[in-house]
XYZ file of C-alpha atoms in Angstrom:
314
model
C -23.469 131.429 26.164
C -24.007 135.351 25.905
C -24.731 137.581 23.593
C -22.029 139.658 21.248
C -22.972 142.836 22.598
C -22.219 141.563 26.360
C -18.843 140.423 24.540
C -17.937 143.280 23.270
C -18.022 145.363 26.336
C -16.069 142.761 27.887
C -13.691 142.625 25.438
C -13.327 146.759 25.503
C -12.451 146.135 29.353
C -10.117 143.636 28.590
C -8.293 145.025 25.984
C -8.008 148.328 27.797
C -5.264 146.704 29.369
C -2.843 146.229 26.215
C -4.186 149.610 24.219
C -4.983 153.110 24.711
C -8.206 153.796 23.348
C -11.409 155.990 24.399
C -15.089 154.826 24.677
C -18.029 157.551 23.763
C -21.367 155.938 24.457
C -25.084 157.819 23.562
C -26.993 157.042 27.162
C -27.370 153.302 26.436
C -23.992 151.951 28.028
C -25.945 149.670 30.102
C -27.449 148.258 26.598
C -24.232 148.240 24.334
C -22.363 147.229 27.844
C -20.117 149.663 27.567
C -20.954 150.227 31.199
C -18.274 147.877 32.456
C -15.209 149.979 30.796
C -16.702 152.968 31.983
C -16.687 151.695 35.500
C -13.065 150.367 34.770
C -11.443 153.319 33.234
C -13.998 156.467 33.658
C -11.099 158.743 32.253
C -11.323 157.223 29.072
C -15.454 156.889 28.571
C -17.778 159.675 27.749
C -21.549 159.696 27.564
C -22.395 162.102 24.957
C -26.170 161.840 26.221
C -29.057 161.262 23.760
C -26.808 163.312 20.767
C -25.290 160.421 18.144
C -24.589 163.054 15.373
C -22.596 164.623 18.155
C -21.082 161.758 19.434
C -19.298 160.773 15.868
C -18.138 164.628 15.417
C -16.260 164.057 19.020
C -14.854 160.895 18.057
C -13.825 162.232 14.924
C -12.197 165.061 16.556
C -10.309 162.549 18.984
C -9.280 160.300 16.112
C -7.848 163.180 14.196
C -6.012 164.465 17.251
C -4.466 160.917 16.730
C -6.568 158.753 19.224
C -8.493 155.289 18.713
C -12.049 156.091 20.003
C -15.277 153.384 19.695
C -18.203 155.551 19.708
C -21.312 152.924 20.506
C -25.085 152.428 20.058
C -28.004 151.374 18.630
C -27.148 150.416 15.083
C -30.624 152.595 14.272
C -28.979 155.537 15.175
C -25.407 154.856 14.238
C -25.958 153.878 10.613
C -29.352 156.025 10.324
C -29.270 158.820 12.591
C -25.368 159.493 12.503
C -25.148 159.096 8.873
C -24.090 161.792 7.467
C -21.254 162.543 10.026
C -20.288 159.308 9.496
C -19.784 159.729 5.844
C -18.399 163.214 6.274
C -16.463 163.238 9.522
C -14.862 160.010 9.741
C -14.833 158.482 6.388
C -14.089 160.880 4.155
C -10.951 162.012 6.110
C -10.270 158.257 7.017
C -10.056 158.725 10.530
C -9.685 156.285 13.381
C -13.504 155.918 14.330
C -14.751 152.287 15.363
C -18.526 152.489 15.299
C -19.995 149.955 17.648
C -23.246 149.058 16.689
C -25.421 146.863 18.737
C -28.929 145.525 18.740
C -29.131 145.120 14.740
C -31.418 143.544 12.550
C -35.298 142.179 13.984
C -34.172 139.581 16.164
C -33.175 142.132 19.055
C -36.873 141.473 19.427
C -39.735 143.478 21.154
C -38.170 147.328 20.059
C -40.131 147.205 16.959
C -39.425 148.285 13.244
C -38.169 151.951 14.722
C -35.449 150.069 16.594
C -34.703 147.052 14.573
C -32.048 148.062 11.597
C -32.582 145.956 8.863
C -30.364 148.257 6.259
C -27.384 149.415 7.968
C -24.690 147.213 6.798
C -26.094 148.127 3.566
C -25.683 151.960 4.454
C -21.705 150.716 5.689
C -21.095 149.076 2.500
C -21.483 151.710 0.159
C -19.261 154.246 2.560
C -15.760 154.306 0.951
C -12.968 153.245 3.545
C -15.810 151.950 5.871
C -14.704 147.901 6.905
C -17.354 146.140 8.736
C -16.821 143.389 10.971
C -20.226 141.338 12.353
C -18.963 138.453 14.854
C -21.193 135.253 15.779
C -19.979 134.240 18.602
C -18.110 135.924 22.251
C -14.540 134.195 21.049
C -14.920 136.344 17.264
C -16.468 139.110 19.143
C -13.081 139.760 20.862
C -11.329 138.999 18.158
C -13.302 141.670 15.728
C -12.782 144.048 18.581
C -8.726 143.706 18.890
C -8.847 143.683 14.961
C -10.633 146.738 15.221
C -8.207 148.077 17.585
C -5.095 147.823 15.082
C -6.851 148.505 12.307
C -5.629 151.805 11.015
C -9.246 153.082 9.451
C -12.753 153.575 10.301
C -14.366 150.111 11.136
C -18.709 149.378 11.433
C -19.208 147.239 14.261
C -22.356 145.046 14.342
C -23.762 143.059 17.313
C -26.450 141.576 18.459
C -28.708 141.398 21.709
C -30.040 137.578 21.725
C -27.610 135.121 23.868
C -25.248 133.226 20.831
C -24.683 129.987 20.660
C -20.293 129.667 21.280
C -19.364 128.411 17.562
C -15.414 128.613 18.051
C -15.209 125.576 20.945
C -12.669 123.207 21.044
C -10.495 122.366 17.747
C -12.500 125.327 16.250
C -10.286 127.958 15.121
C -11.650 131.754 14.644
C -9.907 133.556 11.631
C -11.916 136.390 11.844
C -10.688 140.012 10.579
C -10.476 142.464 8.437
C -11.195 140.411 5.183
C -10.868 137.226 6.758
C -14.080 135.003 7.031
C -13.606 131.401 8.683
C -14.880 127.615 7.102
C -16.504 126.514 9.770
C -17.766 123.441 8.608
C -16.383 121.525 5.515
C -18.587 120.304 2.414
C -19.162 119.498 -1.191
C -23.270 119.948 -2.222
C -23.354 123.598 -1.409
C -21.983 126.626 0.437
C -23.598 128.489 3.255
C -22.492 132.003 3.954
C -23.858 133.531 7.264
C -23.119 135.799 9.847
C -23.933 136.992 13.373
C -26.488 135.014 14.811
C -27.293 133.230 11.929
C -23.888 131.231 11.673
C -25.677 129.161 14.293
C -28.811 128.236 12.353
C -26.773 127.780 9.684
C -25.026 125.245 11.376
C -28.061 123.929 12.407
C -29.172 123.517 9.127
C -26.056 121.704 7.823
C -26.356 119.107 10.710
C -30.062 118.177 9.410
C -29.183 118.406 5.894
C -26.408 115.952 6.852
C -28.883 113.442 7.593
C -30.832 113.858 3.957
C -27.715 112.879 2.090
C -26.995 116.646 1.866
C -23.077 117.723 2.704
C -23.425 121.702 3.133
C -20.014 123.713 3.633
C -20.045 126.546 5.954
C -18.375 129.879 6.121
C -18.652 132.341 9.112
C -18.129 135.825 6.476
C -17.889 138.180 9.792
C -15.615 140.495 7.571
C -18.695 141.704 5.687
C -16.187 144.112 4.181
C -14.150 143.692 2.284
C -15.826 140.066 1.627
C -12.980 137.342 1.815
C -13.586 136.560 -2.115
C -10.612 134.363 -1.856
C -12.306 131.899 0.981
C -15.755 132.058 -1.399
C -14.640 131.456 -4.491
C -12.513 128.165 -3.227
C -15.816 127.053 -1.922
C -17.997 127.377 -4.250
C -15.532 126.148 -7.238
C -16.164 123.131 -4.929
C -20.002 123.448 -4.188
C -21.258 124.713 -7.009
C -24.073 126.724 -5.421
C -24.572 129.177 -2.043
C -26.809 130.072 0.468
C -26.614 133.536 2.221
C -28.245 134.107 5.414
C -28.236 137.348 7.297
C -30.417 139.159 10.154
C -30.556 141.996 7.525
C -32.618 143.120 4.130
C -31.776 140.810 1.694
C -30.875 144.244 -0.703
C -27.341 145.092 0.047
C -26.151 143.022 2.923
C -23.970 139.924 2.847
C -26.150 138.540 0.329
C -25.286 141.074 -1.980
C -22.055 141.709 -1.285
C -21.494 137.435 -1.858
C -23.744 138.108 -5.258
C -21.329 141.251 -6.117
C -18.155 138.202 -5.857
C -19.597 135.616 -7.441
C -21.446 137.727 -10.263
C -17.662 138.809 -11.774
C -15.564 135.810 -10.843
C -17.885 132.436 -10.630
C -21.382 132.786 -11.219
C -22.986 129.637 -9.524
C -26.822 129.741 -8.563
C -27.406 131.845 -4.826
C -30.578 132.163 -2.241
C -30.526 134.486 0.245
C -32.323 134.231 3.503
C -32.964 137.477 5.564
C -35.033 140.315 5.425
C -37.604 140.625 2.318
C -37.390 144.120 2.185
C -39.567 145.179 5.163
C -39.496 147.109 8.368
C -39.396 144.912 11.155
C -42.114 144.630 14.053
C -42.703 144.018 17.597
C -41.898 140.130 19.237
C -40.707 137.974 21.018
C -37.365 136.577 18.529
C -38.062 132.908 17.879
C -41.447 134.433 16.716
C -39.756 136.955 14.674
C -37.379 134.469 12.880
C -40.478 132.198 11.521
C -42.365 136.055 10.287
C -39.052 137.260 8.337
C -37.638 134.058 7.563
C -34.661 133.391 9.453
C -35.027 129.998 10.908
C -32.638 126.717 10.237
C -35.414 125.609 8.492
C -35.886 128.623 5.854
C -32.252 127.680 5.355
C -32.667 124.506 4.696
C -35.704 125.083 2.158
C -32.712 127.548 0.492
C -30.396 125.213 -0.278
C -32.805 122.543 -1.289
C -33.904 125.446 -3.971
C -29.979 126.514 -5.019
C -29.446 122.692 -5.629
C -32.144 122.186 -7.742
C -31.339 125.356 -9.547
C -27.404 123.944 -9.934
C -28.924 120.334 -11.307
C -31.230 122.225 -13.888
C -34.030 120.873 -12.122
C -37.730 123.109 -12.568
């Protein structure tokens, strides 16, 4: 067990091997791990120093010059700080840009509310030609990274810093990629949509709802964007009701984009568990996922809500 960020820089030394690509970093390659491809091919990693803004106008400038380039950090300063070059410089003009984003959301723990982006997939979303891939697990983490690779288009990164429990084990198949989400877990009362490290809890949650009678149906949505409507709608035409659960503000994250789906096509009763709309704060994780919410247990209070809601019930 490791964490996604540790998986992505192995995967970036790994995959070095089949493509040509080029690693910027912003001082914090021993954080985002980007450390290990920089030792392994220094020709093809830069550290653009404490300068993100500057960092995305280099690797747009690469791109355009007709290069793959994953420019990494702190999703704080990719999403927030790097913003408008983002937008501008790499979107806009479509370009080649894979913007690796670790340490997102409050459960990278003691960095506090400065450090701990609760809105940037929300930020990603609403950028035009912008996909977003946010793995659970080390096996999806190199898969979102090779998709990433052939993808011709900018692609949002998102990983986390706490160790993941390995979902894809086994019989387990990862289908993870650009709008592709994977059923991890197969049921009829309701429909759980998570991602990152709350495909875990999730799971959690479906085991113990198991034993109350409860059959909850899974789905791993690490394409965040575009959403894999298809996989969604064929579950919930089944369910009858979702759960979202994200590591993220509850205002236009997964839960929203699931909400955006479902809203046009299938409206069915939805909960979302993540971020109330606040700024995170200092802690130790497991003590941060009872203050925001995120627990197996907040999920399972969700879905004990949505199925009342589906039944009518007050």
């Amino acid at each position: 067990m490791s964490s996604t960020r540790e998986a992505y820089g192995a995967a970036l030394a790994e995959l070095a091997e089949k493509y040509e690509f080029f690693v910027f970093d912003a001082d914090l390659s021993k954080a985002t791990q980007t450390v290990h491809f920089a030792k392994k091919y220094p020709d093809r990693f830069t550290d653009m120093g404490i300068a993100e803004c500057n960092m995305m106008g280099y690797a747009a400038g690469y791109a355009a010059s007709g290069a793959v380039v994953f420019a990494s950090t702190f999703a704080a300063f990719a999403a927030g700080r790097a913003y408008d070059q983002i937008r501008n410089s790499i979107a806009y003009p479509n370009l080649n840009v894979k913007i690796a984003a670790t340490h997102g959301g409050v459960l990278i723990g003691a960095d506090g509310g400065s450090h701990q982006c609760v809105e940037d997939l929300a930020l990603m979303r609403a950028v035009p030609n912008m996909a977003i891939l946010y793995p659970a697990d080390t096996a999806e983490t190199k898969r979102c990274v090779e998709e990433a690779i052939e993808y011709k288009g900018p692609v949002y990164l998102r990983f986390g810093r706490l160790d993941s429990p390995e979902i894809y084990t086994g019989a387990k198949v990862c289908r993870a990629g650009i709008g592709k989400g994977t059923l991890v877990l197969d049921g009829q009362d309701v429909t759980i949509v998570a991602v990152g490290d709350m495909v875990s809890r999730a799971m959690e949650a479906a085991g113990r709802l198991q034993e109350d009678g409860i059959c909850a149906e899974v789905i791993d949505m690490a394409s965040v964007k575009p959403i894999d409507a298809e996989l969604l709608l064929e579950s919930v035409k089944k369910t009858g009701c979702a759960v979202t659960a994200e590591d993220h503000n509850v205002l236009g994250g997964l839960g929203g984009a699931v909400c955006e789906v479902l809203s046009k096509q299938y409206p069915v009763p939805v909960e979302m568990v993540g971020v109330q709309d606040v700024f995170g704060c200092s802690g130790v994780p497991g003590e941060l996922a009872e203050h925001y919410g995120l627990t197996g247990e907040n999920i399972i209070e969700a879905v004990r809500r949505t199925i009342k809601r589906k039944e009518g019930k007050s």
